[in-house]
PDB file of C-alpha atoms in Angstrom:
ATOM      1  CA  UNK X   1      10.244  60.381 -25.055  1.00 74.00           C
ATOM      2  CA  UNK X   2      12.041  57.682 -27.717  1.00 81.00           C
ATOM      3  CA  UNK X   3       9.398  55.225 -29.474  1.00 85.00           C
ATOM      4  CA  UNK X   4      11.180  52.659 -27.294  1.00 80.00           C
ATOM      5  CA  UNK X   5       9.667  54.401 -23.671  1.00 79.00           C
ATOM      6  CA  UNK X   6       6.651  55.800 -25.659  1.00 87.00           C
ATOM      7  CA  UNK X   7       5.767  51.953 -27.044  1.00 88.00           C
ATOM      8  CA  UNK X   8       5.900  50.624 -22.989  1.00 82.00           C
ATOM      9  CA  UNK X   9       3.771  53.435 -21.937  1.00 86.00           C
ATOM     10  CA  UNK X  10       1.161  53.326 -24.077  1.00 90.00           C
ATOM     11  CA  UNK X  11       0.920  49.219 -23.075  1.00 87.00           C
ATOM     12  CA  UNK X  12       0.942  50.091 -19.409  1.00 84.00           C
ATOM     13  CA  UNK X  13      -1.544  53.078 -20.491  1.00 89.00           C
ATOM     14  CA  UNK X  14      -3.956  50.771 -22.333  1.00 90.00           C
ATOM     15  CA  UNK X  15      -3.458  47.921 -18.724  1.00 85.00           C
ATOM     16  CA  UNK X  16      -4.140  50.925 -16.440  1.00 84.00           C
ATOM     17  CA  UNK X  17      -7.421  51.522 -17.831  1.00 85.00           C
ATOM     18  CA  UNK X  18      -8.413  47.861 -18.894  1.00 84.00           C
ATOM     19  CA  UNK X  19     -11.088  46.771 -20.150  1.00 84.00           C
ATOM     20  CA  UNK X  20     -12.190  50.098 -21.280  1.00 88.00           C
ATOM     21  CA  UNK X  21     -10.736  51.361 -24.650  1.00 91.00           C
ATOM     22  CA  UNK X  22      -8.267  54.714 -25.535  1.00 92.00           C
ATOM     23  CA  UNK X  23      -9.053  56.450 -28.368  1.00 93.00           C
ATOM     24  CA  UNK X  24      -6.555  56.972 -30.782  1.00 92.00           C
ATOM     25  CA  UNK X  25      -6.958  61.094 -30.697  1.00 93.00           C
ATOM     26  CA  UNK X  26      -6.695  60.718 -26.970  1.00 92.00           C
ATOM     27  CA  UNK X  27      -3.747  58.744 -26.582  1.00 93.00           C
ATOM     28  CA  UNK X  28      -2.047  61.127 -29.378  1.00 93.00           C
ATOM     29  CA  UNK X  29      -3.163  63.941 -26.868  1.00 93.00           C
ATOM     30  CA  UNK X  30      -1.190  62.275 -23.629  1.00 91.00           C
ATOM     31  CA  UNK X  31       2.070  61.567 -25.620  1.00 91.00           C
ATOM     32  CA  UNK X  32       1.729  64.434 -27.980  1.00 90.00           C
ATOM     33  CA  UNK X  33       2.486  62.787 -30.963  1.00 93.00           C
ATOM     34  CA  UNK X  34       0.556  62.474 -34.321  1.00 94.00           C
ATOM     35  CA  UNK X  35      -2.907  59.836 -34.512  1.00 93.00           C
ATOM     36  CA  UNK X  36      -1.020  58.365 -37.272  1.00 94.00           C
ATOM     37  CA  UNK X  37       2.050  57.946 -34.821  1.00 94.00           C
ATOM     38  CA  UNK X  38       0.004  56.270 -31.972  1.00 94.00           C
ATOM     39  CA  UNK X  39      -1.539  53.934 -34.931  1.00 93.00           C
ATOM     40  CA  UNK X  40       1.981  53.181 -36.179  1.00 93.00           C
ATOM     41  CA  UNK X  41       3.055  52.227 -32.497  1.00 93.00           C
ATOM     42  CA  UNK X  42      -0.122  50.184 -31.971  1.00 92.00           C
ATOM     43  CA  UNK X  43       0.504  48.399 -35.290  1.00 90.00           C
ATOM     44  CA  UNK X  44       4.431  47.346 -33.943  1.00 88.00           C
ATOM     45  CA  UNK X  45       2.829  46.422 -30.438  1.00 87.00           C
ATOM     46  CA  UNK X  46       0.143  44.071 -32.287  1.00 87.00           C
ATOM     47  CA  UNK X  47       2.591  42.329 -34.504  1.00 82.00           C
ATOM     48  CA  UNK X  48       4.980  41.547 -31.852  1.00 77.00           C
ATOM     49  CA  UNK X  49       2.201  39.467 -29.901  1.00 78.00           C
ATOM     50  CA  UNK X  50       0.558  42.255 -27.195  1.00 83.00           C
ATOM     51  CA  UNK X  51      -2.830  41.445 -27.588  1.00 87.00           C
ATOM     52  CA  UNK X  52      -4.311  44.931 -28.436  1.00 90.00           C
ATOM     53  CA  UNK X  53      -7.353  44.922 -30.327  1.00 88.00           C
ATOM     54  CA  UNK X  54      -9.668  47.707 -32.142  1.00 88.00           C
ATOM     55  CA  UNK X  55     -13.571  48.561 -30.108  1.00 85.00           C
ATOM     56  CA  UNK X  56     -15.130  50.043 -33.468  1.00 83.00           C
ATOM     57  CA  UNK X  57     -17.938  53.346 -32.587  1.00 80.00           C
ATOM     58  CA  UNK X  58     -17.889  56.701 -31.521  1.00 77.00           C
ATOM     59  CA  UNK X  59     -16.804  55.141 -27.549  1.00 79.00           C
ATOM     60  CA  UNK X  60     -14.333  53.009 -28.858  1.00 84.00           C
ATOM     61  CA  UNK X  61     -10.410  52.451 -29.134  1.00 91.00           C
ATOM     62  CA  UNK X  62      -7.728  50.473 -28.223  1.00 92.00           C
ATOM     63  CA  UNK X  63      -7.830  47.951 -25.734  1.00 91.00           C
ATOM     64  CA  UNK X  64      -5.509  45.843 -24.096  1.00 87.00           C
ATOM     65  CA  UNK X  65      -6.152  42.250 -22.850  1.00 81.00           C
ATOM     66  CA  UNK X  66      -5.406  42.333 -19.431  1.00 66.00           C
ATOM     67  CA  UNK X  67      -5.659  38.854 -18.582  1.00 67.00           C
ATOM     68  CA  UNK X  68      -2.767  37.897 -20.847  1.00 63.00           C
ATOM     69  CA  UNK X  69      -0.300  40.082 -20.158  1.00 60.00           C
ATOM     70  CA  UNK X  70       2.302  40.700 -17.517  1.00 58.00           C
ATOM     71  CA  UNK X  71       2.761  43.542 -15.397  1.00 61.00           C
ATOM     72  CA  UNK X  72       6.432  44.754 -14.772  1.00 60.00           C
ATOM     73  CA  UNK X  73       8.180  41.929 -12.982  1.00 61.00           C
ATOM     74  CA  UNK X  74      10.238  43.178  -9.851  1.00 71.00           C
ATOM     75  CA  UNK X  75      12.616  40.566  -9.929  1.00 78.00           C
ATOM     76  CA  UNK X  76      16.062  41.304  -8.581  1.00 84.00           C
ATOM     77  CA  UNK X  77      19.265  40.203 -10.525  1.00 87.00           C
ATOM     78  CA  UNK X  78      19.743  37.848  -7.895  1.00 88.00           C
ATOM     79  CA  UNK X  79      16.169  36.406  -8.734  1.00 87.00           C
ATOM     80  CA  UNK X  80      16.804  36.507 -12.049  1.00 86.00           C
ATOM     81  CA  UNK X  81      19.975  34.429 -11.652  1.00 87.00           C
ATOM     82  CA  UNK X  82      18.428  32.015  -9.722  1.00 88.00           C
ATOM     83  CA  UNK X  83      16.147  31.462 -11.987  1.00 87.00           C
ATOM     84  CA  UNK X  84      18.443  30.423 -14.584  1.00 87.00           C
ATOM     85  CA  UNK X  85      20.498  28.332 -12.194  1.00 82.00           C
ATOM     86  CA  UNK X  86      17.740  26.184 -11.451  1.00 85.00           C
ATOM     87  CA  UNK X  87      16.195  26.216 -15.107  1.00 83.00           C
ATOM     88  CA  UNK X  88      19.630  24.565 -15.851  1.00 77.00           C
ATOM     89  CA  UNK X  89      18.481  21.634 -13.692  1.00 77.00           C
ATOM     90  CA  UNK X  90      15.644  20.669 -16.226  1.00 82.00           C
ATOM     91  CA  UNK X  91      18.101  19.254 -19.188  1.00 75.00           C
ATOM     92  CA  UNK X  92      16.529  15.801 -19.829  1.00 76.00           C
ATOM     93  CA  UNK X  93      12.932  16.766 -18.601  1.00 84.00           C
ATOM     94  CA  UNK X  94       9.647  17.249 -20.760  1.00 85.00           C
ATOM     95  CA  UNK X  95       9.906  21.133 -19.986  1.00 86.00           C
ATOM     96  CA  UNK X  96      13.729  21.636 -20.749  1.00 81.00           C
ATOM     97  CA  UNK X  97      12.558  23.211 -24.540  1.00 77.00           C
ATOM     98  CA  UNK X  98      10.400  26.025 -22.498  1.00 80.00           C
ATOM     99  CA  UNK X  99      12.198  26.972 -19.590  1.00 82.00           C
ATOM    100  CA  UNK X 100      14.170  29.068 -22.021  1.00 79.00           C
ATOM    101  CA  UNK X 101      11.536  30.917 -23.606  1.00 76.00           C
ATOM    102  CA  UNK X 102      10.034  31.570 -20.264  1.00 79.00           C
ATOM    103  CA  UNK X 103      13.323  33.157 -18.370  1.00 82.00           C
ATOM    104  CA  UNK X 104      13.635  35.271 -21.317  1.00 81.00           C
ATOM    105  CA  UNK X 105       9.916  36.643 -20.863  1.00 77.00           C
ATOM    106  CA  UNK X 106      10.452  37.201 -17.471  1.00 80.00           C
ATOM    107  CA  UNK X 107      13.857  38.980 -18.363  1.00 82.00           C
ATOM    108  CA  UNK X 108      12.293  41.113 -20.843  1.00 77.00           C
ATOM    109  CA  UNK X 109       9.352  42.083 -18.312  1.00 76.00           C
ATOM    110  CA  UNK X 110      12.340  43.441 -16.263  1.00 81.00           C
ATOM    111  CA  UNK X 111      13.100  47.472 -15.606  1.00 79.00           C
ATOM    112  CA  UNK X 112      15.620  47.985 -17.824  1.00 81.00           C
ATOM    113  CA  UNK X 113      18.480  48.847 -14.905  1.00 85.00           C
ATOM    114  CA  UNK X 114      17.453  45.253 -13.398  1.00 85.00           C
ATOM    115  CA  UNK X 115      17.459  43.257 -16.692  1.00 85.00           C
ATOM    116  CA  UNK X 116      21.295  44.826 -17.556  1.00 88.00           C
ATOM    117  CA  UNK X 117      22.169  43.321 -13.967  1.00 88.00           C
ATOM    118  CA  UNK X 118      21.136  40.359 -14.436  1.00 87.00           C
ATOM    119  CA  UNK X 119      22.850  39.595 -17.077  1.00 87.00           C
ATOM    120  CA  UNK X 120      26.432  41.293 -15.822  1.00 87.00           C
ATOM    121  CA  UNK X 121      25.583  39.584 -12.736  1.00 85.00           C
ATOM    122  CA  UNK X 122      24.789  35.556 -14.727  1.00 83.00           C
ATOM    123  CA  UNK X 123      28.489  36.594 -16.763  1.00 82.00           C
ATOM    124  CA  UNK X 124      29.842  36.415 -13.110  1.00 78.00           C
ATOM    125  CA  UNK X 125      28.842  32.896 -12.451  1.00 76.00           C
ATOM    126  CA  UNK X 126      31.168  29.698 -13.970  1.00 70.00           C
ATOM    127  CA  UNK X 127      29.961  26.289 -13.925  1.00 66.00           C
ATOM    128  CA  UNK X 128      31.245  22.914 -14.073  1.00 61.00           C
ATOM    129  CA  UNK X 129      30.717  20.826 -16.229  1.00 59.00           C
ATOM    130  CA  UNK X 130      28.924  17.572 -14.951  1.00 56.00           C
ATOM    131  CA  UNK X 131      31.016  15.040 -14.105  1.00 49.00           C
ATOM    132  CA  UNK X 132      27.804  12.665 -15.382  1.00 52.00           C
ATOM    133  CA  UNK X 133      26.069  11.772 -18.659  1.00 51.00           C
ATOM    134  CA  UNK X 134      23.651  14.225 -18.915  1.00 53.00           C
ATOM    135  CA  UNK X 135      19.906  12.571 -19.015  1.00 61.00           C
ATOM    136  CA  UNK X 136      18.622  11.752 -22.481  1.00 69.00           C
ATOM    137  CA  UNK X 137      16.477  14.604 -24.162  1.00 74.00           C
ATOM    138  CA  UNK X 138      12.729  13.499 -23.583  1.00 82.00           C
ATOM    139  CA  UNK X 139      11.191  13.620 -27.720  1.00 81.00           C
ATOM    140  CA  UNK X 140       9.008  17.204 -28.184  1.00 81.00           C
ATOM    141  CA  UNK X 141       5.677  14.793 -29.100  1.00 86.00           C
ATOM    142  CA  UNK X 142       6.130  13.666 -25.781  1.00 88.00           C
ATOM    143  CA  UNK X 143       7.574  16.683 -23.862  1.00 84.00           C
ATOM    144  CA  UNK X 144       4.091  18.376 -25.417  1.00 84.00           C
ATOM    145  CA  UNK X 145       1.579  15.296 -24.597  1.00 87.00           C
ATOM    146  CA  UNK X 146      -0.008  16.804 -21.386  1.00 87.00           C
ATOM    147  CA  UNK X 147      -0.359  19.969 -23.100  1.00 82.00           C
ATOM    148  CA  UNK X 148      -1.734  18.652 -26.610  1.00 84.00           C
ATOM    149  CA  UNK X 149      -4.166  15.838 -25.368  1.00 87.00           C
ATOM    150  CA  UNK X 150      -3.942  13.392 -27.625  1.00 93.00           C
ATOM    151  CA  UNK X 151      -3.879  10.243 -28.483  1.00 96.00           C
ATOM    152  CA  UNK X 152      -0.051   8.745 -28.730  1.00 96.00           C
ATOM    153  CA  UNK X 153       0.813   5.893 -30.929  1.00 96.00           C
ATOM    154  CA  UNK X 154       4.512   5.075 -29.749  1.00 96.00           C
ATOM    155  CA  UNK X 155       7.228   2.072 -30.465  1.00 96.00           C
ATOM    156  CA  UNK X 156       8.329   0.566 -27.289  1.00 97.00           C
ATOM    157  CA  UNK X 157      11.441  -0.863 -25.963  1.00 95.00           C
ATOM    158  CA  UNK X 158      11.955  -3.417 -23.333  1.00 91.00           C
ATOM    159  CA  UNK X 159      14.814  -3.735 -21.087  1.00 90.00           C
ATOM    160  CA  UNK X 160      15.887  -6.730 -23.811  1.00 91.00           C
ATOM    161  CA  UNK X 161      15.087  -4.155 -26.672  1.00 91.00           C
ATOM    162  CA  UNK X 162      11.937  -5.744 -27.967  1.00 94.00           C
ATOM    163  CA  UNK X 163      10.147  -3.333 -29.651  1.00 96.00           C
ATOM    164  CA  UNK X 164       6.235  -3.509 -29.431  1.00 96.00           C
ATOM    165  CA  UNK X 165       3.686  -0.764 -31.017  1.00 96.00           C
ATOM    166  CA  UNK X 166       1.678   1.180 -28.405  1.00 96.00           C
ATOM    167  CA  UNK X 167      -1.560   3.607 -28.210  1.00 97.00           C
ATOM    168  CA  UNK X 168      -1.751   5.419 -25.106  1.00 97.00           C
ATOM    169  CA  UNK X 169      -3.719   7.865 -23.346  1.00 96.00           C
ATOM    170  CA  UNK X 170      -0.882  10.302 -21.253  1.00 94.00           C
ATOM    171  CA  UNK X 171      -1.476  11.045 -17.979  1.00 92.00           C
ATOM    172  CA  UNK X 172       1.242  12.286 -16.001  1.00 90.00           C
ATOM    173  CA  UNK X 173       5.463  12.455 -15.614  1.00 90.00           C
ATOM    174  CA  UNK X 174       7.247  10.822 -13.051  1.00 88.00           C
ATOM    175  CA  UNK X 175      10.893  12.217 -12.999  1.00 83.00           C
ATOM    176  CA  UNK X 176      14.440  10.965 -11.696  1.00 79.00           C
ATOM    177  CA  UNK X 177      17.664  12.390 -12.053  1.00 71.00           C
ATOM    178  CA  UNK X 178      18.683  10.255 -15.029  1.00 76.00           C
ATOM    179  CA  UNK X 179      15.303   9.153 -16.215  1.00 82.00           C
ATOM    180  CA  UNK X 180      11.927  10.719 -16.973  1.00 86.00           C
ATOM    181  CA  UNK X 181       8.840   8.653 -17.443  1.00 89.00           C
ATOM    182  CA  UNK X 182       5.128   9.268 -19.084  1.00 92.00           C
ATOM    183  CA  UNK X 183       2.407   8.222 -17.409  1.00 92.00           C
ATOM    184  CA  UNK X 184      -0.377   6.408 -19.340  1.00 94.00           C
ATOM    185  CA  UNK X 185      -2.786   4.381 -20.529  1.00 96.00           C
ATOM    186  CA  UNK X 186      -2.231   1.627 -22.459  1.00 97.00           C
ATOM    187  CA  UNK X 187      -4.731   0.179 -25.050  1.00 97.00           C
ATOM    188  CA  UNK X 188      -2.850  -2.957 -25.726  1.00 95.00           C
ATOM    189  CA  UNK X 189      -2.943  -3.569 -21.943  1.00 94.00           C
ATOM    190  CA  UNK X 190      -5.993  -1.874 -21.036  1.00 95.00           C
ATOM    191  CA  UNK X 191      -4.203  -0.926 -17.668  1.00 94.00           C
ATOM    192  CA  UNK X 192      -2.607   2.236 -16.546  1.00 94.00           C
ATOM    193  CA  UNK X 193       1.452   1.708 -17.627  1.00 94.00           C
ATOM    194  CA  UNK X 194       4.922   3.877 -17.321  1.00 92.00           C
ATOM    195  CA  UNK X 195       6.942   4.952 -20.402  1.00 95.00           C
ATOM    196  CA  UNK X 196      10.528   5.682 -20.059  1.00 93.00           C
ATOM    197  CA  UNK X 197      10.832   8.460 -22.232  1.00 92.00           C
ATOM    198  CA  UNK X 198      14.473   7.590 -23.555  1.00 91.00           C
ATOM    199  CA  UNK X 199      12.926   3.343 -24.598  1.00 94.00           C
ATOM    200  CA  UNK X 200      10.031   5.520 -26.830  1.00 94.00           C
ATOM    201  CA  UNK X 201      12.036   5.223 -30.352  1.00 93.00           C
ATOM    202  CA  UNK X 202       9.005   6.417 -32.400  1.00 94.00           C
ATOM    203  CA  UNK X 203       5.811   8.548 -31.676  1.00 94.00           C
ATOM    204  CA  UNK X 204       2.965   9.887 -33.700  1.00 94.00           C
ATOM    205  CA  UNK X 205       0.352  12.252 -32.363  1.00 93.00           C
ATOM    206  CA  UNK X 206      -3.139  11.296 -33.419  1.00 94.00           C
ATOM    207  CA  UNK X 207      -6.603  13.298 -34.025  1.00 92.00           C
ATOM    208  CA  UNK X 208      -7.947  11.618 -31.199  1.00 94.00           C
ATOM    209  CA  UNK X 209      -8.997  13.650 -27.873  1.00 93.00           C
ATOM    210  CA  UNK X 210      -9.249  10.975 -25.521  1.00 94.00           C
ATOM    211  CA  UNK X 211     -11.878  10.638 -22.235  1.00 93.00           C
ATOM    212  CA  UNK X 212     -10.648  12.137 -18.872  1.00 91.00           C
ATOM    213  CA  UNK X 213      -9.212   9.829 -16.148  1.00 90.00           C
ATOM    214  CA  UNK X 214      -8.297  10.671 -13.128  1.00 87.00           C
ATOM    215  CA  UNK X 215      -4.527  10.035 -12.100  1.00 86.00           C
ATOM    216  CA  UNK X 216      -4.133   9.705  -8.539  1.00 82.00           C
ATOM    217  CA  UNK X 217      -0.695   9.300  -6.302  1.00 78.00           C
ATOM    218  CA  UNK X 218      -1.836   5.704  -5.275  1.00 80.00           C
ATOM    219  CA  UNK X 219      -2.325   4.492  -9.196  1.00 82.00           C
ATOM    220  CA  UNK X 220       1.280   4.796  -9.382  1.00 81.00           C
ATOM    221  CA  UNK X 221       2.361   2.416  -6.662  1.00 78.00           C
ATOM    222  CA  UNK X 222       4.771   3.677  -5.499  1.00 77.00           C
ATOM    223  CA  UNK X 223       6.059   3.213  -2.018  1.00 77.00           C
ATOM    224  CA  UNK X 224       4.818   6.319   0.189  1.00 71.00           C
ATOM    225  CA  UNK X 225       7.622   9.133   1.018  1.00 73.00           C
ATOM    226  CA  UNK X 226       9.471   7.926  -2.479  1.00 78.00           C
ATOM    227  CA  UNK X 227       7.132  10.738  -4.896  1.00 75.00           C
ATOM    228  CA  UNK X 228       6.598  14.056  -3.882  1.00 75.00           C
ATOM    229  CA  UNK X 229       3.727  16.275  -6.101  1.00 72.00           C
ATOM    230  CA  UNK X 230       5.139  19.369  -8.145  1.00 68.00           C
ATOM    231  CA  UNK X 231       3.175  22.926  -6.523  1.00 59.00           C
ATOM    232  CA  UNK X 232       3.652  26.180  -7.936  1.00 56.00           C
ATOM    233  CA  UNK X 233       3.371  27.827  -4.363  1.00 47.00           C
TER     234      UNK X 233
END
């Protein structure tokens, strides 16, 4: 067995048995290799991001974190493909800067055979280029202000350009094919407002974890059978 094969097996050994620890000696027993060898390989699989971590005692060992890691993903190279058509789609949304890093996790979590596929198959597939301005990259602060919750202070345009400072509590994203939008609250207003991402020309992420609010479908007014709710499944 190369390292390559023996550095998957030992992570799918360590998930198999989860959350009970390996012992070094042990391991070194199943793949007959040196303790040192197995410690080595454990070492390269910690510093790459696995999260593998040391039970010290006489019962101890390696253990993997089972919750944060993925199993082998049975995608197809069709799936895979797919995948990266539709991630195409999200130029000009909040998520455009992760949907790469996430196809090429789930590409990586691919059988080998599968993953080369894929990507023979995606070298098969041309695209146009659109015929349309692409939609304005939405700023990282703000692509990231679900996910950091925090306290915004932004500059503001109007539709004339007047430019007015904001702080705001975000919310939500309402997206359009040329437009995205935050969802917030506005200080200055005291009143729930919408952002279009592309009239925010400056924005500053404070210390401040704001209060929970609720954001429901009807705060937004808009006209029923015009928004439809993102679901994973």
């Amino acid at each position: 067995m190369n390292r390559t094969d023996r550095l998957y097996a030992l992570v799918e050994e360590l998930r198999a048995v989860a959350p009970r620890p390996r012992s070094a000696h042990r391991l070194a027993e199943h793949f007959e290799v040196s303790v040192r060898t197995i410690e080595r390989d454990i070492s390269a699989l910690q510093q790459s991001g696995v999260p593998i971590y040391a039970e010290p005692g006489r019962t101890g060992g390696y253990c993997l974190d089972k919750a944060r890691t993925l199993p082998p993903v049975n995608l197809t190279p069709g799936e895979a493909v797919a995948m990266a058509l539709a991630l195409r789609r999200l130029d000009g949304t909040p998520f455009r800067s992760v949907a790469g890093s996430a196809l090429r996790k789930l590409v990586a979590a691919m059988q080998t055979d599968d993953a080369t596929a894929a990507h023979e198959l995606a070298g098969r597939v041309h695209l146009f280029a659109d015929d349309e301005a692409p939609a304005t990259a939405v700023p990282r602060l703000v692509a990231d202000a679900l996910s950091t919750r925090r306290v915004l202070r932004i500059a503001y345009a109007d539709r004339e350009g007047a430019v007015t400072a904001r702080e705001i509590e975000p919310l939500g994203y309402v997206g359009k094919a040329a437009h995205w939008y935050l969802v917030a609250w506005c200080r200055q207003r005291d009143a729930l407002r919408v952002f279009r991402t592309d009239r925010i020309t400056s924005v500053s992420v404070t210390a401040e974890t704001p209060a929970p609010r609720a954001l429901r479908r009807e705060d937004l007014d808009i006209p029923a059978g015009k928004l439809s709710q993102l679901m994973l499944a």
